[in-house]
């Protein structure tokens, strides 16, 4: 039997375009005499569609194209993911009943699941964490079982195919159904315990994050071995966003056999139709293609590949072909320039340096050199005159009938500079070039709001916002050493101390820079955001006391005592940055541009935050009191 | 029996402060010899806490203060809402098991629910729509029943009290449990069918939206009549936010008897302890206080009261006591100035007018007059010099190695002006005054991105972003006529055509203003956002064709044909604004400041949006083709 695995690029909301893609893949599969083609979860309507699931006209559009797919099944069985609609029943929000469903089209018609009596198979397990909001939109198989006062298994039967007069039973699961370790049922287990399946399919729309492929293979392999089953795992590629966070989908569609082997079928971040022979006797597939998989590349290469893929698709879908970058001579804007140049061609990446009297020749020259190395258009425009005007206007401004008058402070002056660059020059410049401009904030800065709103925090996208500062350096070195094999990012940029250069206190020539100690704070902040059990000052202070902090956060051994000779020093730093993380950090993130997600936990709408004031736990306060008194 | 209903102000995340509040209410109730005190849902930890539910140190903090509440129950029974934690079990995301729960403390200890064997009662119905994400954080009673392979009712029993040797049975429900019309179980129904209750409590943390109180009373009255029960509905006050949207809680705690009467106990938007006598024979309460309720005030008064309450609490919790407003002489900034003046005192609301050559004397004078009328500090600072400098710099800027050079267009020039005011002056000015500045965008503008990012779209908060332009006018008239009984908002401001005054084409003296036709577009856009079945161009064009559009969107009769003599005109306008709503509107909203929610559907994270390009449905395209050909 020939099975076609269609690792297609799915667009959110665009049923018509997804239908066209699916149609062309079906034709390809027919050309290769496939008996069955399998598409990913929600391949027709897209998955991260926000609240447009509430628009009935969108649901009718989905139904229309669902039906058009079924018409294509005259010579091939088609299994695909889409929304299943029951217009007569309600979701728990009172709107039309929607299921995250799998359709099976055969001989021009949808097959009925005789147990549920729907023309589709229903996802049982609903992820409601991180970027996922399945229960917001979809009614699940467990709820349906509850409603019908029956068991989940009673609503399930395998999909039936007939291939060369042999009856084939295909087990159906959708994405999270395969990740059942924290749920009270395992669909693979219960389905395979009642029915004998020839193989299972798992239709996924599973976003990429670094290191996920390893976990995925681990989980699906184990299910196969445990339940003595075979699984075709079919994931999509492309990007979809949840407003403030953009996710890539890496595909990595694979076949898992019952002894735990993984046969990679379609590769990562690439559209592909893979037609393979399934051997019923061996319950295995024959595939001699050497497919590269994410598990086998280094972390920095995974970062480079995923970042470039996601940003490229972003620009394509948002119809952006020219980007302006404020090139400071520092590492973040340089890395940003490299990435955009690789995607759009350097001729479409406009670098502009905007010096004030605080910018050193070192960084100014580095910015220019970067443009030369990459071949980007380059310009320089000073901000001195404009910031002087702003300062003068502010100092001369007198409110009548007022108790206080404006006071120019160091911080006000620094922010004026940052906003002059971002909000005044870059925004106008980008628009006057028919372009957009990029926000080059990294995750470390974004964590603690070390940026100016409407200044360096502005832009159409934060391409680097899911990279810690040390990731930024690793990737920069990777481009120089491995990709370009020459220092396109100038040595000065790599060697200079990271600095905002907004005052004499941030003079890089005197080796004065940011207040962040990246080899420590990167790891501390990461424990607050990305750790599965998210750490807080209570956890950090506890770990500091018992000497396990470095181990807990994963930074260099011996660093903490070196940086903070006394407990007072440690606490002062901890509270300073926690305050920034919780208070101004959140406020700035709420108005920050969308973030490209590649880590296990990205800002935007993956991590859901609320505006608040710091509240330390009583345990923290007691411990602190004990340590300081 | 004396029952104390504690309509307290709940702070998100702040267990310690909520504990102190609860403690003081318990003491008050003891002073009034109450037998029982009832607090709202999640009164101890707060409800909209974002993903801090993932911090185990926060959970331990909740447990610590839960236990401290139980210690206060030696002379009074305490029922309160908090998180119930089962450290040995997991939520479906793999994290610690958490329940949205009700605790009953008696004689210094928590009582055990013998059916579930937990020291708390568990919420059964989980809202997962609009601002609610209950399933993201909490395991519910239905899932627990599924896990234990039993029925929901088998995990339930009433709370038992002893008052004057009489055994009292209290039914326990939490917020959504009472709004069961779209769920497959009704807790009131199944609980009351198995057990005889003396009365029910419903502990809520139910955000205010306009018109909600009517629905609430309707639903709870019906439950009482239908099931022959009595309910104490206990809701909190205060504000809580979900990051980009701030909600107020109106309290409106009430007693519902079994014949459908509503006895208002605590009023709206006010902290109050109401101690009432429950008469077991009559199954009713005696309450002679005249409590004003939201249902009885006009829509505009409801808007005024709720907006002032929510913004006041926002400023208080965020520790803001001075606000800068860019006063243009237009209606939005004027209304904003009035509201902030009422909350902070006019002496703390700094109005600054920032004219260019396009601003008329009419609006400039109106801004000054507003400041005089209110008694606000006032200043004027021109932007002419600065925008000239920006234009000059941009025009002289030449990129080397570039295919295109910056082109100054009308739109670029308009946006430079807007950003000069918001991103350059207001941001610096606010900071130099130790203040924040306000974004005065209304919902109509925000819907279609009729604003400039980092310009008039900037600020710490959008106080008016949930008001359509006609709501802005209604509220402005209400302040002048009813509250101040004098034109604090100058007549000129009310009479002038709404205009951004960014070009000669927007000259108000020639009656040229915004491209929006507010008496139509307000209603059109509302149908896209706030209607229960959210409308799209397909619905609108269909309704236009059959002549029901005005009825559907709720605008003035006869308006559509007057505005759009031909179907081409209608479609051109429809597509223009839908494009803005879906594309640039979303992009701008992603970076907009937080919104104060008062409508049934607010921007921010109430309406969840994704960045996208317009896709029209095939039905729309076919209809359009038919109409235009």
mmCIF file of C-alpha atoms in Angstrom, chain A residues 60-227:
data_model
loop_
_atom_site.group_PDB
_atom_site.id
_atom_site.type_symbol
_atom_site.label_atom_id
_atom_site.label_comp_id
_atom_site.label_asym_id
_atom_site.label_seq_id
_atom_site.Cartn_x
_atom_site.Cartn_y
_atom_site.Cartn_z
ATOM 1 C CA UNK A 60 -19.376 28.179 6.400
ATOM 2 C CA UNK A 61 -16.225 28.877 4.381
ATOM 3 C CA UNK A 62 -14.514 25.957 6.111
ATOM 4 C CA UNK A 63 -17.440 23.662 5.361
ATOM 5 C CA UNK A 64 -17.491 24.707 1.737
ATOM 6 C CA UNK A 65 -13.847 23.829 1.215
ATOM 7 C CA UNK A 66 -14.075 20.694 3.356
ATOM 8 C CA UNK A 67 -16.660 19.490 0.887
ATOM 9 C CA UNK A 68 -14.514 20.434 -2.060
ATOM 10 C CA UNK A 69 -11.758 18.236 -0.659
ATOM 11 C CA UNK A 70 -14.137 15.306 -0.357
ATOM 12 C CA UNK A 71 -14.911 15.613 -4.070
ATOM 13 C CA UNK A 72 -11.254 14.932 -4.818
ATOM 14 C CA UNK A 73 -11.346 11.514 -3.163
ATOM 15 C CA UNK A 74 -12.677 9.505 -6.089
ATOM 16 C CA UNK A 75 -9.414 7.700 -6.734
ATOM 17 C CA UNK A 76 -7.620 8.165 -3.449
ATOM 18 C CA UNK A 77 -8.556 8.076 0.188
ATOM 19 C CA UNK A 78 -7.957 11.437 1.865
ATOM 20 C CA UNK A 79 -7.451 11.993 5.560
ATOM 21 C CA UNK A 80 -7.148 15.606 6.647
ATOM 22 C CA UNK A 81 -7.654 17.845 9.637
ATOM 23 C CA UNK A 82 -10.289 20.543 9.719
ATOM 24 C CA UNK A 83 -13.036 21.966 11.853
ATOM 25 C CA UNK A 84 -16.076 19.730 12.321
ATOM 26 C CA UNK A 85 -19.220 21.763 12.822
ATOM 27 C CA UNK A 86 -22.508 20.765 14.412
ATOM 28 C CA UNK A 87 -24.855 23.678 13.734
ATOM 29 C CA UNK A 88 -27.551 22.192 15.948
ATOM 30 C CA UNK A 89 -25.476 21.954 19.076
ATOM 31 C CA UNK A 90 -23.620 24.508 21.149
ATOM 32 C CA UNK A 91 -20.155 24.931 22.499
ATOM 33 C CA UNK A 92 -19.994 25.795 26.175
ATOM 34 C CA UNK A 93 -19.659 29.484 25.305
ATOM 35 C CA UNK A 94 -23.060 29.295 23.654
ATOM 36 C CA UNK A 95 -21.685 29.543 20.129
ATOM 37 C CA UNK A 96 -21.922 26.921 17.398
ATOM 38 C CA UNK A 97 -20.440 23.536 18.291
ATOM 39 C CA UNK A 98 -17.004 23.100 16.752
ATOM 40 C CA UNK A 99 -14.675 20.131 16.903
ATOM 41 C CA UNK A 100 -10.996 19.879 16.123
ATOM 42 C CA UNK A 101 -11.575 16.999 13.763
ATOM 43 C CA UNK A 102 -10.176 14.564 11.206
ATOM 44 C CA UNK A 103 -12.106 13.926 7.999
ATOM 45 C CA UNK A 104 -11.887 10.821 5.880
ATOM 46 C CA UNK A 105 -13.005 11.220 2.266
ATOM 47 C CA UNK A 106 -13.510 8.177 0.067
ATOM 48 C CA UNK A 107 -15.183 7.792 -3.313
ATOM 49 C CA UNK A 108 -16.144 11.451 -3.293
ATOM 50 C CA UNK A 109 -17.818 11.391 0.118
ATOM 51 C CA UNK A 110 -17.017 11.832 3.753
ATOM 52 C CA UNK A 111 -17.168 8.622 5.712
ATOM 53 C CA UNK A 112 -19.247 8.539 8.847
ATOM 54 C CA UNK A 113 -17.816 7.529 12.163
ATOM 55 C CA UNK A 114 -20.626 5.174 13.102
ATOM 56 C CA UNK A 115 -19.936 5.432 16.778
ATOM 57 C CA UNK A 116 -20.154 9.200 17.102
ATOM 58 C CA UNK A 117 -22.417 9.480 14.083
ATOM 59 C CA UNK A 118 -20.446 12.450 12.821
ATOM 60 C CA UNK A 119 -18.713 12.604 9.426
ATOM 61 C CA UNK A 120 -15.427 13.145 11.222
ATOM 62 C CA UNK A 121 -13.196 11.889 14.037
ATOM 63 C CA UNK A 122 -12.783 14.149 17.086
ATOM 64 C CA UNK A 123 -9.709 15.221 19.025
ATOM 65 C CA UNK A 124 -9.899 13.914 22.579
ATOM 66 C CA UNK A 125 -7.193 15.826 24.442
ATOM 67 C CA UNK A 126 -7.191 19.604 24.409
ATOM 68 C CA UNK A 127 -4.025 21.550 25.149
ATOM 69 C CA UNK A 128 -4.683 24.701 27.179
ATOM 70 C CA UNK A 129 -1.267 25.988 28.058
ATOM 71 C CA UNK A 130 1.434 28.135 26.470
ATOM 72 C CA UNK A 131 0.190 29.181 23.031
ATOM 73 C CA UNK A 132 -2.690 26.703 23.019
ATOM 74 C CA UNK A 133 -6.337 27.558 23.646
ATOM 75 C CA UNK A 134 -8.133 24.497 22.262
ATOM 76 C CA UNK A 135 -10.927 24.525 24.849
ATOM 77 C CA UNK A 136 -11.674 28.134 23.973
ATOM 78 C CA UNK A 137 -12.772 27.054 20.527
ATOM 79 C CA UNK A 138 -13.382 23.330 20.342
ATOM 80 C CA UNK A 139 -15.594 20.783 22.034
ATOM 81 C CA UNK A 140 -13.622 17.613 22.668
ATOM 82 C CA UNK A 141 -14.319 13.901 22.596
ATOM 83 C CA UNK A 142 -14.248 13.614 26.368
ATOM 84 C CA UNK A 143 -16.916 16.288 26.715
ATOM 85 C CA UNK A 144 -18.969 14.582 24.033
ATOM 86 C CA UNK A 145 -18.704 11.296 25.906
ATOM 87 C CA UNK A 146 -19.809 13.080 29.058
ATOM 88 C CA UNK A 147 -22.729 14.655 27.210
ATOM 89 C CA UNK A 148 -23.795 11.297 25.786
ATOM 90 C CA UNK A 149 -23.205 9.548 29.084
ATOM 91 C CA UNK A 150 -20.846 7.036 27.534
ATOM 92 C CA UNK A 151 -17.130 6.264 27.493
ATOM 93 C CA UNK A 152 -14.668 7.918 25.134
ATOM 94 C CA UNK A 153 -13.897 4.593 23.492
ATOM 95 C CA UNK A 154 -17.584 4.109 22.713
ATOM 96 C CA UNK A 155 -17.434 7.126 20.396
ATOM 97 C CA UNK A 156 -14.428 5.818 18.541
ATOM 98 C CA UNK A 157 -13.798 3.453 15.683
ATOM 99 C CA UNK A 158 -10.894 3.206 13.254
ATOM 100 C CA UNK A 159 -11.070 4.632 9.755
ATOM 101 C CA UNK A 160 -11.704 1.840 7.221
ATOM 102 C CA UNK A 161 -9.968 1.669 3.880
ATOM 103 C CA UNK A 162 -9.995 -0.982 1.230
ATOM 104 C CA UNK A 163 -6.697 -1.483 -0.595
ATOM 105 C CA UNK A 164 -6.465 -4.262 -3.159
ATOM 106 C CA UNK A 165 -9.436 -5.962 -1.541
ATOM 107 C CA UNK A 166 -7.726 -5.911 1.826
ATOM 108 C CA UNK A 167 -9.557 -4.115 4.605
ATOM 109 C CA UNK A 168 -7.292 -1.645 6.379
ATOM 110 C CA UNK A 169 -7.964 -0.133 9.775
ATOM 111 C CA UNK A 170 -6.391 3.236 10.478
ATOM 112 C CA UNK A 171 -6.276 4.586 14.005
ATOM 113 C CA UNK A 172 -6.984 8.293 14.297
ATOM 114 C CA UNK A 173 -5.387 10.719 16.718
ATOM 115 C CA UNK A 174 -4.855 14.449 16.617
ATOM 116 C CA UNK A 175 -1.692 16.124 17.937
ATOM 117 C CA UNK A 176 -2.175 16.347 21.740
ATOM 118 C CA UNK A 177 -3.875 12.922 21.697
ATOM 119 C CA UNK A 178 -0.342 11.579 21.326
ATOM 120 C CA UNK A 179 1.028 13.630 24.216
ATOM 121 C CA UNK A 180 -1.188 12.032 26.838
ATOM 122 C CA UNK A 181 1.246 11.593 29.705
ATOM 123 C CA UNK A 182 -0.535 14.169 31.897
ATOM 124 C CA UNK A 183 -4.104 13.225 30.940
ATOM 125 C CA UNK A 184 -6.306 10.584 32.437
ATOM 126 C CA UNK A 185 -6.703 8.730 29.159
ATOM 127 C CA UNK A 186 -4.241 7.701 26.501
ATOM 128 C CA UNK A 187 -6.008 7.563 23.124
ATOM 129 C CA UNK A 188 -3.330 5.271 21.658
ATOM 130 C CA UNK A 189 -3.787 2.905 24.540
ATOM 131 C CA UNK A 190 -7.555 2.791 24.712
ATOM 132 C CA UNK A 191 -8.077 2.763 20.955
ATOM 133 C CA UNK A 192 -5.557 0.000 20.366
ATOM 134 C CA UNK A 193 -6.859 -2.058 23.250
ATOM 135 C CA UNK A 194 -10.319 -2.294 21.687
ATOM 136 C CA UNK A 195 -9.509 -2.373 17.951
ATOM 137 C CA UNK A 196 -6.832 -3.988 15.891
ATOM 138 C CA UNK A 197 -5.261 -1.241 13.756
ATOM 139 C CA UNK A 198 -3.003 -1.640 10.767
ATOM 140 C CA UNK A 199 -1.426 1.653 11.665
ATOM 141 C CA UNK A 200 -2.215 4.912 13.381
ATOM 142 C CA UNK A 201 -2.044 8.426 12.052
ATOM 143 C CA UNK A 202 -1.374 11.431 14.223
ATOM 144 C CA UNK A 203 -2.358 14.657 12.493
ATOM 145 C CA UNK A 204 -0.475 17.521 14.100
ATOM 146 C CA UNK A 205 -0.129 21.243 13.967
ATOM 147 C CA UNK A 206 2.737 21.307 16.403
ATOM 148 C CA UNK A 207 4.799 24.483 16.728
ATOM 149 C CA UNK A 208 8.556 24.303 16.726
ATOM 150 C CA UNK A 209 10.550 25.042 19.815
ATOM 151 C CA UNK A 210 14.187 24.275 20.394
ATOM 152 C CA UNK A 211 14.681 20.729 21.595
ATOM 153 C CA UNK A 212 11.067 19.707 20.942
ATOM 154 C CA UNK A 213 11.857 17.162 18.244
ATOM 155 C CA UNK A 214 13.790 15.050 20.709
ATOM 156 C CA UNK A 215 10.862 15.034 23.126
ATOM 157 C CA UNK A 216 8.449 14.287 20.273
ATOM 158 C CA UNK A 217 10.426 11.274 19.071
ATOM 159 C CA UNK A 218 10.804 10.026 22.576
ATOM 160 C CA UNK A 219 7.084 10.189 23.282
ATOM 161 C CA UNK A 220 5.840 8.715 20.011
ATOM 162 C CA UNK A 221 8.435 5.941 20.013
ATOM 163 C CA UNK A 222 7.426 4.927 23.487
ATOM 164 C CA UNK A 223 3.737 4.848 22.577
ATOM 165 C CA UNK A 224 4.535 2.546 19.675
ATOM 166 C CA UNK A 225 6.573 0.138 21.716
ATOM 167 C CA UNK A 226 4.172 0.162 24.658
ATOM 168 C CA UNK A 227 1.048 -0.404 22.583
#
